[in-house]
């Protein structure tokens, strides 16, 4: 058994905190490329992927592209020997553009639009190794209509989720996967028309140590279901337990000890013929990214000190959408005395705040702030709300910066509009 601890792995530390980014380099990047700016560290992406992959030596680890589908990220994962899970035609397209072999890609279809199925079926016609995962009879019917009879996996809804998921409305969870009660019947039908190779369930999100018991219960249930399918229908080549591996967003939260997680999962899976597959997204990308943003306004009001910055919920929506905590650092003056401030952007909604009453090294107009852990579900969720151009992105490798996404201009914002 491995003796790696929380603090030491051959693939870098298990978490990279915002304060560990080099302030001076970040200031240079902001000066050169402007703000708001996404920064992604390819070395950290590679280290995260490799650390995860090494912790699960018997499993096939696919990166869930929707966390960050940036070209630099996908190329880095592929170069580290990783494979890619896509959940939309645009992700498939970008994975192929980044050099992925379509035969190795996984496409997970959730209420897939026709154009997505067209794209996946066409790709599979030339690349029969492509595997399509679906969680509704309808989706399989629609694949058959397109002449697809290739490799498929069934997404099952095990009826139990992880942690907070149990509390959300069941109707919300029912969106994902075939109900477990119908699984064997569906598997029999599907095996008649397709090459049924796997079972899939993505049962958690943001799973940290406290959620591990629940997560393992769900994993155990899925493994049981896989054994039922094998008995009733025949052998599978894999069981895919999805992603959901959490990262510590708050400074006091400890990172996952992957070796411990791996032991717990192995125990929960039990004796299983098919290969185990995992699809981490957030774990690979989150702490490899930061957003740089410039302070434009400091306003003292009786209720709060309000710090206005040029990033907004259009740049990065997780705080507004999920009440997510993201660390904020004054990169211009990290040693200044800190004071409680609210940091927000230029959007006309009270949801446009990155923090409220949080101690930050006193920000002054013109200072550069960094918002940490923005590598996952950051740039992918950026919007043009308030007609803001989408931000640029630079990728770092060995400290060298490359502009990987040009910041949009106002011309880009208006380019596709027609006048009568
Ligand atoms: C989103 C998603 C993942 C990745 O989830 P994380 O929480 O980012 O690890 C994996 N598999 C599927 C099918 C997903 O939809």
mmCIF file with all atom_site columns, N, CA, C and O and ligand atoms in Angstrom, residues 64 66 85 108 155 200 202 205-206 242-245 279-282 377, ligand 1:
data_model
loop_
_atom_site.group_PDB
_atom_site.id
_atom_site.type_symbol
_atom_site.label_atom_id
_atom_site.label_alt_id
_atom_site.label_comp_id
_atom_site.label_asym_id
_atom_site.label_entity_id
_atom_site.label_seq_id
_atom_site.pdbx_PDB_ins_code
_atom_site.Cartn_x
_atom_site.Cartn_y
_atom_site.Cartn_z
_atom_site.occupancy
_atom_site.B_iso_or_equiv
_atom_site.pdbx_formal_charge
_atom_site.auth_seq_id
_atom_site.auth_comp_id
_atom_site.auth_asym_id
_atom_site.auth_atom_id
_atom_site.pdbx_PDB_model_num
ATOM   1  N N  . UNK A 1 64  ? -13.015 15.039 -17.575 1.00 0.00 ? 64  UNK A N  1
ATOM   2  C CA . UNK A 1 64  ? -14.330 15.537 -17.985 1.00 0.00 ? 64  UNK A CA 1
ATOM   3  C C  . UNK A 1 64  ? -14.151 16.954 -18.541 1.00 0.00 ? 64  UNK A C  1
ATOM   4  O O  . UNK A 1 64  ? -13.957 17.915 -17.793 1.00 0.00 ? 64  UNK A O  1
ATOM   5  N N  . UNK A 1 66  ? -15.906 19.296 -19.690 1.00 0.00 ? 66  UNK A N  1
ATOM   6  C CA . UNK A 1 66  ? -16.738 20.481 -19.496 1.00 0.00 ? 66  UNK A CA 1
ATOM   7  C C  . UNK A 1 66  ? -16.222 21.398 -18.395 1.00 0.00 ? 66  UNK A C  1
ATOM   8  O O  . UNK A 1 66  ? -16.559 22.563 -18.355 1.00 0.00 ? 66  UNK A O  1
ATOM   9  N N  . UNK A 1 85  ? -13.522 12.866 -21.701 1.00 0.00 ? 85  UNK A N  1
ATOM   10 C CA . UNK A 1 85  ? -14.968 12.638 -21.709 1.00 0.00 ? 85  UNK A CA 1
ATOM   11 C C  . UNK A 1 85  ? -15.634 13.936 -22.115 1.00 0.00 ? 85  UNK A C  1
ATOM   12 O O  . UNK A 1 85  ? -15.343 14.996 -21.569 1.00 0.00 ? 85  UNK A O  1
ATOM   13 N N  . UNK A 1 108 ? -20.922 11.596 -23.478 1.00 0.00 ? 108 UNK A N  1
ATOM   14 C CA . UNK A 1 108 ? -22.015 11.392 -22.533 1.00 0.00 ? 108 UNK A CA 1
ATOM   15 C C  . UNK A 1 108 ? -23.171 12.288 -22.947 1.00 0.00 ? 108 UNK A C  1
ATOM   16 O O  . UNK A 1 108 ? -23.060 13.508 -22.915 1.00 0.00 ? 108 UNK A O  1
ATOM   17 N N  . UNK A 1 155 ? -26.204 4.971  -18.751 1.00 0.00 ? 155 UNK A N  1
ATOM   18 C CA . UNK A 1 155 ? -26.090 5.753  -17.533 1.00 0.00 ? 155 UNK A CA 1
ATOM   19 C C  . UNK A 1 155 ? -27.259 5.383  -16.640 1.00 0.00 ? 155 UNK A C  1
ATOM   20 O O  . UNK A 1 155 ? -28.409 5.435  -17.053 1.00 0.00 ? 155 UNK A O  1
ATOM   21 N N  . UNK A 1 200 ? -22.606 3.387  -16.494 1.00 0.00 ? 200 UNK A N  1
ATOM   22 C CA . UNK A 1 200 ? -22.071 4.670  -16.041 1.00 0.00 ? 200 UNK A CA 1
ATOM   23 C C  . UNK A 1 200 ? -22.980 5.287  -14.999 1.00 0.00 ? 200 UNK A C  1
ATOM   24 O O  . UNK A 1 200 ? -24.211 5.149  -15.060 1.00 0.00 ? 200 UNK A O  1
ATOM   25 N N  . UNK A 1 202 ? -22.678 9.093  -12.672 1.00 0.00 ? 202 UNK A N  1
ATOM   26 C CA . UNK A 1 202 ? -21.913 10.222 -12.113 1.00 0.00 ? 202 UNK A CA 1
ATOM   27 C C  . UNK A 1 202 ? -22.695 10.655 -10.892 1.00 0.00 ? 202 UNK A C  1
ATOM   28 O O  . UNK A 1 202 ? -23.734 11.280 -11.003 1.00 0.00 ? 202 UNK A O  1
ATOM   29 N N  . UNK A 1 205 ? -20.693 15.428 -6.604  1.00 0.00 ? 205 UNK A N  1
ATOM   30 C CA . UNK A 1 205 ? -20.098 16.668 -7.064  1.00 0.00 ? 205 UNK A CA 1
ATOM   31 C C  . UNK A 1 205 ? -19.425 17.333 -5.874  1.00 0.00 ? 205 UNK A C  1
ATOM   32 O O  . UNK A 1 205 ? -20.008 17.428 -4.799  1.00 0.00 ? 205 UNK A O  1
ATOM   33 N N  . UNK A 1 206 ? -18.195 17.721 -6.057  1.00 0.00 ? 206 UNK A N  1
ATOM   34 C CA . UNK A 1 206 ? -17.482 18.390 -4.975  1.00 0.00 ? 206 UNK A CA 1
ATOM   35 C C  . UNK A 1 206 ? -17.315 17.516 -3.748  1.00 0.00 ? 206 UNK A C  1
ATOM   36 O O  . UNK A 1 206 ? -17.327 17.996 -2.617  1.00 0.00 ? 206 UNK A O  1
ATOM   37 N N  . UNK A 1 242 ? -17.962 8.064  -12.936 1.00 0.00 ? 242 UNK A N  1
ATOM   38 C CA . UNK A 1 242 ? -18.060 9.509  -13.109 1.00 0.00 ? 242 UNK A CA 1
ATOM   39 C C  . UNK A 1 242 ? -16.979 10.276 -12.383 1.00 0.00 ? 242 UNK A C  1
ATOM   40 O O  . UNK A 1 242 ? -15.915 9.752  -12.040 1.00 0.00 ? 242 UNK A O  1
ATOM   41 N N  . UNK A 1 243 ? -17.276 11.558 -12.138 1.00 0.00 ? 243 UNK A N  1
ATOM   42 C CA . UNK A 1 243 ? -16.304 12.426 -11.470 1.00 0.00 ? 243 UNK A CA 1
ATOM   43 C C  . UNK A 1 243 ? -16.817 12.814 -10.096 1.00 0.00 ? 243 UNK A C  1
ATOM   44 O O  . UNK A 1 243 ? -17.339 11.975 -9.369  1.00 0.00 ? 243 UNK A O  1
ATOM   45 N N  . UNK A 1 244 ? -16.666 14.088 -9.763  1.00 0.00 ? 244 UNK A N  1
ATOM   46 C CA . UNK A 1 244 ? -17.203 14.572 -8.495  1.00 0.00 ? 244 UNK A CA 1
ATOM   47 C C  . UNK A 1 244 ? -16.163 14.757 -7.410  1.00 0.00 ? 244 UNK A C  1
ATOM   48 O O  . UNK A 1 244 ? -16.517 15.105 -6.288  1.00 0.00 ? 244 UNK A O  1
ATOM   49 N N  . UNK A 1 245 ? -14.890 14.528 -7.725  1.00 0.00 ? 245 UNK A N  1
ATOM   50 C CA . UNK A 1 245 ? -13.844 14.644 -6.700  1.00 0.00 ? 245 UNK A CA 1
ATOM   51 C C  . UNK A 1 245 ? -13.612 16.123 -6.373  1.00 0.00 ? 245 UNK A C  1
ATOM   52 O O  . UNK A 1 245 ? -13.328 16.921 -7.257  1.00 0.00 ? 245 UNK A O  1
ATOM   53 N N  . UNK A 1 279 ? -13.984 9.888  -14.064 1.00 0.00 ? 279 UNK A N  1
ATOM   54 C CA . UNK A 1 279 ? -14.030 11.086 -14.922 1.00 0.00 ? 279 UNK A CA 1
ATOM   55 C C  . UNK A 1 279 ? -13.888 12.365 -14.105 1.00 0.00 ? 279 UNK A C  1
ATOM   56 O O  . UNK A 1 279 ? -14.843 13.129 -13.979 1.00 0.00 ? 279 UNK A O  1
ATOM   57 N N  . UNK A 1 280 ? -12.724 12.614 -13.552 1.00 0.00 ? 280 UNK A N  1
ATOM   58 C CA . UNK A 1 280 ? -12.570 13.852 -12.790 1.00 0.00 ? 280 UNK A CA 1
ATOM   59 C C  . UNK A 1 280 ? -12.538 15.073 -13.715 1.00 0.00 ? 280 UNK A C  1
ATOM   60 O O  . UNK A 1 280 ? -11.920 15.031 -14.778 1.00 0.00 ? 280 UNK A O  1
ATOM   61 N N  . UNK A 1 281 ? -13.233 16.112 -13.330 1.00 0.00 ? 281 UNK A N  1
ATOM   62 C CA . UNK A 1 281 ? -13.173 17.382 -14.061 1.00 0.00 ? 281 UNK A CA 1
ATOM   63 C C  . UNK A 1 281 ? -12.553 18.442 -13.167 1.00 0.00 ? 281 UNK A C  1
ATOM   64 O O  . UNK A 1 281 ? -11.407 18.853 -13.347 1.00 0.00 ? 281 UNK A O  1
ATOM   65 N N  . UNK A 1 282 ? -13.314 18.828 -12.161 1.00 0.00 ? 282 UNK A N  1
ATOM   66 C CA . UNK A 1 282 ? -12.878 19.873 -11.228 1.00 0.00 ? 282 UNK A CA 1
ATOM   67 C C  . UNK A 1 282 ? -11.499 19.585 -10.630 1.00 0.00 ? 282 UNK A C  1
ATOM   68 O O  . UNK A 1 282 ? -10.649 20.473 -10.529 1.00 0.00 ? 282 UNK A O  1
ATOM   69 N N  . UNK A 1 377 ? -14.959 25.181 -14.347 1.00 0.00 ? 377 UNK A N  1
ATOM   70 C CA . UNK A 1 377 ? -16.276 25.828 -14.425 1.00 0.00 ? 377 UNK A CA 1
ATOM   71 C C  . UNK A 1 377 ? -16.140 27.346 -14.323 1.00 0.00 ? 377 UNK A C  1
ATOM   72 O O  . UNK A 1 377 ? -16.972 28.027 -13.720 1.00 0.00 ? 377 UNK A O  1
HETATM 73 C C1 . LIG B 2 .   ? -19.556 17.055 -14.922 1.00 0.00 ? 1   LIG B C1 1
HETATM 74 C C2 . LIG B 2 .   ? -19.273 15.635 -15.130 1.00 0.00 ? 1   LIG B C2 1
HETATM 75 C C3 . LIG B 2 .   ? -18.089 15.065 -14.669 1.00 0.00 ? 1   LIG B C3 1
HETATM 76 C C4 . LIG B 2 .   ? -17.058 15.831 -13.890 1.00 0.00 ? 1   LIG B C4 1
HETATM 77 O O1 . LIG B 2 .   ? -17.531 16.297 -12.676 1.00 0.00 ? 1   LIG B O1 1
HETATM 78 P P1 . LIG B 2 .   ? -16.548 16.981 -11.641 1.00 0.00 ? 1   LIG B P1 1
HETATM 79 O O2 . LIG B 2 .   ? -17.410 17.268 -10.469 1.00 0.00 ? 1   LIG B O2 1
HETATM 80 O O3 . LIG B 2 .   ? -16.023 18.222 -12.278 1.00 0.00 ? 1   LIG B O3 1
HETATM 81 O O4 . LIG B 2 .   ? -15.455 16.009 -11.363 1.00 0.00 ? 1   LIG B O4 1
HETATM 82 C C5 . LIG B 2 .   ? -17.857 13.726 -14.935 1.00 0.00 ? 1   LIG B C5 1
HETATM 83 N N1 . LIG B 2 .   ? -18.748 12.998 -15.633 1.00 0.00 ? 1   LIG B N1 1
HETATM 84 C C6 . LIG B 2 .   ? -19.892 13.513 -16.101 1.00 0.00 ? 1   LIG B C6 1
HETATM 85 C C7 . LIG B 2 .   ? -20.820 12.669 -16.877 1.00 0.00 ? 1   LIG B C7 1
HETATM 86 C C8 . LIG B 2 .   ? -20.201 14.850 -15.863 1.00 0.00 ? 1   LIG B C8 1
HETATM 87 O O5 . LIG B 2 .   ? -21.348 15.349 -16.323 1.00 0.00 ? 1   LIG B O5 1
#
